[in-house]
């Protein structure tokens, strides 16, 4: 038994508090409480639990938790020693951009519009030339016939609405092309957010979030004894849920372009949603989940 564990146990027993009582108060499983008293921190779901569980234990039996952590800090494992052999975040994002499979239909509307617009413009120009040629031909024929039959040089006046017909047809073609281009743009902006699994390496899952400007919401439904820490792109902790346990955990992540979840006792986490889309967790006790927003084209 460690000095810390012995001190906590003696204090608990002096106050006539059982492990069952402590479990109900702290929401920490009895076997983990016993492991803390015995100094067996390796049996906890992850070393991040050590400080959080000890702090909760100390507060529950009326001790100054910060003083306990400072006094026995040499006995507690250092969370900085736990590391996962992963490529840097920037390398993962670059790799994602290079290897992400192209999605069927992406950009099809824009390509179709870029082909149809020039064709329609050329057709309109050809139509105008044909109409002008026809009008000129009728004008010339009328002059010759009048000279032969009447012996005079009266000219043939084209129909007053010929120019209006040309303008109307050209405008209709332009309006149709504009409607098609506008429709293709609306189709691109109406796409639903999409979350896709890029890769899984050991206990680390990497996801790509597309069709959004940034991460807006994160909702985690917690189970008993579970622990989640939320980090930003640079690995800085934003918020965690462990010692002060909450069933529904909704940290403020609005505006982030990437985040990382450090999940302990993953079997106890019931559901994780980002921007309303469920994240599939691994069937493992301790895992990491990285979510990165893919830049819009």
JSON list of N, CA, C and O in Angstrom, two decimals, residues 5 39 42 54 64 66 70 76 89 107 109 111 128 131 134 145-146 161 166-168 192 197 203 228 261 277 282 288:
[
{"chain": "A", "resi": 5, "resn": "UNK", "atom": "N", "xyz": [-2.38, 6.07, -0.59]},
{"chain": "A", "resi": 5, "resn": "UNK", "atom": "CA", "xyz": [-3.51, 5.16, -0.40]},
{"chain": "A", "resi": 5, "resn": "UNK", "atom": "C", "xyz": [-3.79, 4.91, 1.06]},
{"chain": "A", "resi": 5, "resn": "UNK", "atom": "O", "xyz": [-4.96, 4.85, 1.49]},
{"chain": "A", "resi": 39, "resn": "UNK", "atom": "N", "xyz": [-2.63, 1.78, -4.17]},
{"chain": "A", "resi": 39, "resn": "UNK", "atom": "CA", "xyz": [-1.57, 2.37, -5.00]},
{"chain": "A", "resi": 39, "resn": "UNK", "atom": "C", "xyz": [-1.42, 1.70, -6.35]},
{"chain": "A", "resi": 39, "resn": "UNK", "atom": "O", "xyz": [-0.41, 1.90, -7.03]},
{"chain": "A", "resi": 42, "resn": "UNK", "atom": "N", "xyz": [-2.10, 1.42, -12.11]},
{"chain": "A", "resi": 42, "resn": "UNK", "atom": "CA", "xyz": [-2.07, 0.79, -13.43]},
{"chain": "A", "resi": 42, "resn": "UNK", "atom": "C", "xyz": [-3.38, 0.11, -13.77]},
{"chain": "A", "resi": 42, "resn": "UNK", "atom": "O", "xyz": [-3.66, -0.18, -14.93]},
{"chain": "A", "resi": 54, "resn": "UNK", "atom": "N", "xyz": [-8.37, 10.58, -7.64]},
{"chain": "A", "resi": 54, "resn": "UNK", "atom": "CA", "xyz": [-7.84, 10.90, -6.31]},
{"chain": "A", "resi": 54, "resn": "UNK", "atom": "C", "xyz": [-8.44, 12.22, -5.80]},
{"chain": "A", "resi": 54, "resn": "UNK", "atom": "O", "xyz": [-8.80, 12.34, -4.62]},
{"chain": "A", "resi": 64, "resn": "UNK", "atom": "N", "xyz": [-8.71, 18.49, 1.68]},
{"chain": "A", "resi": 64, "resn": "UNK", "atom": "CA", "xyz": [-8.36, 19.51, 0.70]},
{"chain": "A", "resi": 64, "resn": "UNK", "atom": "C", "xyz": [-7.68, 18.78, -0.48]},
{"chain": "A", "resi": 64, "resn": "UNK", "atom": "O", "xyz": [-6.53, 18.35, -0.39]},
{"chain": "A", "resi": 66, "resn": "UNK", "atom": "N", "xyz": [-6.56, 19.71, -3.45]},
{"chain": "A", "resi": 66, "resn": "UNK", "atom": "CA", "xyz": [-5.34, 20.29, -4.04]},
{"chain": "A", "resi": 66, "resn": "UNK", "atom": "C", "xyz": [-4.12, 20.04, -3.15]},
{"chain": "A", "resi": 66, "resn": "UNK", "atom": "O", "xyz": [-3.01, 19.77, -3.64]},
{"chain": "A", "resi": 70, "resn": "UNK", "atom": "N", "xyz": [-0.77, 17.85, -4.20]},
{"chain": "A", "resi": 70, "resn": "UNK", "atom": "CA", "xyz": [0.56, 18.45, -4.13]},
{"chain": "A", "resi": 70, "resn": "UNK", "atom": "C", "xyz": [1.48, 17.64, -3.21]},
{"chain": "A", "resi": 70, "resn": "UNK", "atom": "O", "xyz": [2.65, 17.43, -3.51]},
{"chain": "A", "resi": 76, "resn": "UNK", "atom": "N", "xyz": [1.79, 9.86, -7.86]},
{"chain": "A", "resi": 76, "resn": "UNK", "atom": "CA", "xyz": [0.82, 9.83, -8.95]},
{"chain": "A", "resi": 76, "resn": "UNK", "atom": "C", "xyz": [1.54, 9.75, -10.29]},
{"chain": "A", "resi": 76, "resn": "UNK", "atom": "O", "xyz": [2.57, 10.40, -10.49]},
{"chain": "A", "resi": 89, "resn": "UNK", "atom": "N", "xyz": [-0.18, 16.30, -36.49]},
{"chain": "A", "resi": 89, "resn": "UNK", "atom": "CA", "xyz": [-1.51, 16.64, -36.99]},
{"chain": "A", "resi": 89, "resn": "UNK", "atom": "C", "xyz": [-1.44, 17.23, -38.39]},
{"chain": "A", "resi": 89, "resn": "UNK", "atom": "O", "xyz": [-2.25, 16.94, -39.27]},
{"chain": "A", "resi": 107, "resn": "UNK", "atom": "N", "xyz": [-18.78, 18.63, -58.18]},
{"chain": "A", "resi": 107, "resn": "UNK", "atom": "CA", "xyz": [-18.36, 19.53, -59.24]},
{"chain": "A", "resi": 107, "resn": "UNK", "atom": "C", "xyz": [-18.99, 19.24, -60.58]},
{"chain": "A", "resi": 107, "resn": "UNK", "atom": "O", "xyz": [-18.70, 19.91, -61.55]},
{"chain": "A", "resi": 109, "resn": "UNK", "atom": "N", "xyz": [-22.16, 19.59, -61.55]},
{"chain": "A", "resi": 109, "resn": "UNK", "atom": "CA", "xyz": [-23.03, 20.69, -61.98]},
{"chain": "A", "resi": 109, "resn": "UNK", "atom": "C", "xyz": [-22.23, 21.85, -62.53]},
{"chain": "A", "resi": 109, "resn": "UNK", "atom": "O", "xyz": [-22.59, 22.46, -63.52]},
{"chain": "A", "resi": 111, "resn": "UNK", "atom": "N", "xyz": [-19.22, 21.76, -63.89]},
{"chain": "A", "resi": 111, "resn": "UNK", "atom": "CA", "xyz": [-18.60, 21.40, -65.17]},
{"chain": "A", "resi": 111, "resn": "UNK", "atom": "C", "xyz": [-19.63, 21.47, -66.28]},
{"chain": "A", "resi": 111, "resn": "UNK", "atom": "O", "xyz": [-19.35, 21.95, -67.38]},
{"chain": "A", "resi": 128, "resn": "UNK", "atom": "N", "xyz": [-28.47, 34.73, -84.86]},
{"chain": "A", "resi": 128, "resn": "UNK", "atom": "CA", "xyz": [-28.56, 36.13, -85.27]},
{"chain": "A", "resi": 128, "resn": "UNK", "atom": "C", "xyz": [-28.02, 36.33, -86.68]},
{"chain": "A", "resi": 128, "resn": "UNK", "atom": "O", "xyz": [-28.60, 37.04, -87.51]},
{"chain": "A", "resi": 131, "resn": "UNK", "atom": "N", "xyz": [-30.56, 35.01, -89.24]},
{"chain": "A", "resi": 131, "resn": "UNK", "atom": "CA", "xyz": [-31.70, 35.91, -89.39]},
{"chain": "A", "resi": 131, "resn": "UNK", "atom": "C", "xyz": [-31.33, 37.14, -90.22]},
{"chain": "A", "resi": 131, "resn": "UNK", "atom": "O", "xyz": [-32.09, 37.60, -91.09]},
{"chain": "A", "resi": 134, "resn": "UNK", "atom": "N", "xyz": [-31.06, 36.14, -93.88]},
{"chain": "A", "resi": 134, "resn": "UNK", "atom": "CA", "xyz": [-32.38, 35.95, -94.50]},
{"chain": "A", "resi": 134, "resn": "UNK", "atom": "C", "xyz": [-33.05, 37.28, -94.81]},
{"chain": "A", "resi": 134, "resn": "UNK", "atom": "O", "xyz": [-33.65, 37.48, -95.87]},
{"chain": "A", "resi": 145, "resn": "UNK", "atom": "N", "xyz": [-37.17, 42.51, -108.21]},
{"chain": "A", "resi": 145, "resn": "UNK", "atom": "CA", "xyz": [-38.50, 42.25, -108.75]},
{"chain": "A", "resi": 145, "resn": "UNK", "atom": "C", "xyz": [-39.24, 43.55, -109.03]},
{"chain": "A", "resi": 145, "resn": "UNK", "atom": "O", "xyz": [-39.91, 43.70, -110.05]},
{"chain": "A", "resi": 146, "resn": "UNK", "atom": "N", "xyz": [-39.13, 44.54, -108.16]},
{"chain": "A", "resi": 146, "resn": "UNK", "atom": "CA", "xyz": [-39.82, 45.80, -108.36]},
{"chain": "A", "resi": 146, "resn": "UNK", "atom": "C", "xyz": [-39.28, 46.56, -109.58]},
{"chain": "A", "resi": 146, "resn": "UNK", "atom": "O", "xyz": [-40.02, 47.24, -110.31]},
{"chain": "A", "resi": 161, "resn": "UNK", "atom": "N", "xyz": [-40.86, 43.91, -86.40]},
{"chain": "A", "resi": 161, "resn": "UNK", "atom": "CA", "xyz": [-40.60, 43.12, -85.19]},
{"chain": "A", "resi": 161, "resn": "UNK", "atom": "C", "xyz": [-39.44, 42.14, -85.36]},
{"chain": "A", "resi": 161, "resn": "UNK", "atom": "O", "xyz": [-39.23, 41.28, -84.52]},
{"chain": "A", "resi": 166, "resn": "UNK", "atom": "N", "xyz": [-35.16, 38.72, -82.61]},
{"chain": "A", "resi": 166, "resn": "UNK", "atom": "CA", "xyz": [-33.78, 38.33, -82.37]},
{"chain": "A", "resi": 166, "resn": "UNK", "atom": "C", "xyz": [-33.38, 38.56, -80.92]},
{"chain": "A", "resi": 166, "resn": "UNK", "atom": "O", "xyz": [-32.76, 37.72, -80.26]},
{"chain": "A", "resi": 167, "resn": "UNK", "atom": "N", "xyz": [-33.78, 39.76, -80.39]},
{"chain": "A", "resi": 167, "resn": "UNK", "atom": "CA", "xyz": [-33.42, 40.07, -79.01]},
{"chain": "A", "resi": 167, "resn": "UNK", "atom": "C", "xyz": [-34.12, 39.13, -78.04]},
{"chain": "A", "resi": 167, "resn": "UNK", "atom": "O", "xyz": [-33.54, 38.68, -77.06]},
{"chain": "A", "resi": 168, "resn": "UNK", "atom": "N", "xyz": [-35.38, 38.78, -78.34]},
{"chain": "A", "resi": 168, "resn": "UNK", "atom": "CA", "xyz": [-36.12, 37.89, -77.44]},
{"chain": "A", "resi": 168, "resn": "UNK", "atom": "C", "xyz": [-35.51, 36.51, -77.38]},
{"chain": "A", "resi": 168, "resn": "UNK", "atom": "O", "xyz": [-35.36, 35.91, -76.31]},
{"chain": "A", "resi": 192, "resn": "UNK", "atom": "N", "xyz": [-25.42, 18.27, -47.41]},
{"chain": "A", "resi": 192, "resn": "UNK", "atom": "CA", "xyz": [-25.46, 17.99, -45.98]},
{"chain": "A", "resi": 192, "resn": "UNK", "atom": "C", "xyz": [-24.04, 17.75, -45.45]},
{"chain": "A", "resi": 192, "resn": "UNK", "atom": "O", "xyz": [-23.17, 17.26, -46.17]},
{"chain": "A", "resi": 197, "resn": "UNK", "atom": "N", "xyz": [-14.69, 8.26, -41.92]},
{"chain": "A", "resi": 197, "resn": "UNK", "atom": "CA", "xyz": [-13.53, 7.69, -41.25]},
{"chain": "A", "resi": 197, "resn": "UNK", "atom": "C", "xyz": [-12.38, 7.59, -42.24]},
{"chain": "A", "resi": 197, "resn": "UNK", "atom": "O", "xyz": [-12.47, 6.93, -43.27]},
{"chain": "A", "resi": 203, "resn": "UNK", "atom": "N", "xyz": [-5.41, 2.32, -31.26]},
{"chain": "A", "resi": 203, "resn": "UNK", "atom": "CA", "xyz": [-6.59, 2.84, -30.57]},
{"chain": "A", "resi": 203, "resn": "UNK", "atom": "C", "xyz": [-6.90, 4.29, -30.97]},
{"chain": "A", "resi": 203, "resn": "UNK", "atom": "O", "xyz": [-7.51, 5.04, -30.23]},
{"chain": "A", "resi": 228, "resn": "UNK", "atom": "N", "xyz": [-13.81, 11.73, -20.51]},
{"chain": "A", "resi": 228, "resn": "UNK", "atom": "CA", "xyz": [-13.51, 12.31, -21.82]},
{"chain": "A", "resi": 228, "resn": "UNK", "atom": "C", "xyz": [-12.80, 13.65, -21.62]},
{"chain": "A", "resi": 228, "resn": "UNK", "atom": "O", "xyz": [-13.24, 14.49, -20.83]},
{"chain": "A", "resi": 261, "resn": "UNK", "atom": "N", "xyz": [-10.37, 13.90, -29.06]},
{"chain": "A", "resi": 261, "resn": "UNK", "atom": "CA", "xyz": [-11.02, 13.38, -27.87]},
{"chain": "A", "resi": 261, "resn": "UNK", "atom": "C", "xyz": [-10.13, 12.30, -27.26]},
{"chain": "A", "resi": 261, "resn": "UNK", "atom": "O", "xyz": [-9.67, 11.39, -27.96]},
{"chain": "A", "resi": 277, "resn": "UNK", "atom": "N", "xyz": [-23.81, 14.57, -36.17]},
{"chain": "A", "resi": 277, "resn": "UNK", "atom": "CA", "xyz": [-23.50, 13.30, -36.82]},
{"chain": "A", "resi": 277, "resn": "UNK", "atom": "C", "xyz": [-22.83, 12.37, -35.80]},
{"chain": "A", "resi": 277, "resn": "UNK", "atom": "O", "xyz": [-21.89, 12.78, -35.11]},
{"chain": "A", "resi": 282, "resn": "UNK", "atom": "N", "xyz": [-14.42, 2.90, -31.20]},
{"chain": "A", "resi": 282, "resn": "UNK", "atom": "CA", "xyz": [-13.82, 1.58, -31.22]},
{"chain": "A", "resi": 282, "resn": "UNK", "atom": "C", "xyz": [-14.30, 0.77, -30.02]},
{"chain": "A", "resi": 282, "resn": "UNK", "atom": "O", "xyz": [-14.68, 1.31, -28.98]},
{"chain": "A", "resi": 288, "resn": "UNK", "atom": "N", "xyz": [-8.45, 7.31, -28.73]},
{"chain": "A", "resi": 288, "resn": "UNK", "atom": "CA", "xyz": [-8.37, 8.70, -29.15]},
{"chain": "A", "resi": 288, "resn": "UNK", "atom": "C", "xyz": [-9.18, 8.86, -30.44]},
{"chain": "A", "resi": 288, "resn": "UNK", "atom": "O", "xyz": [-9.16, 7.98, -31.31]}
]
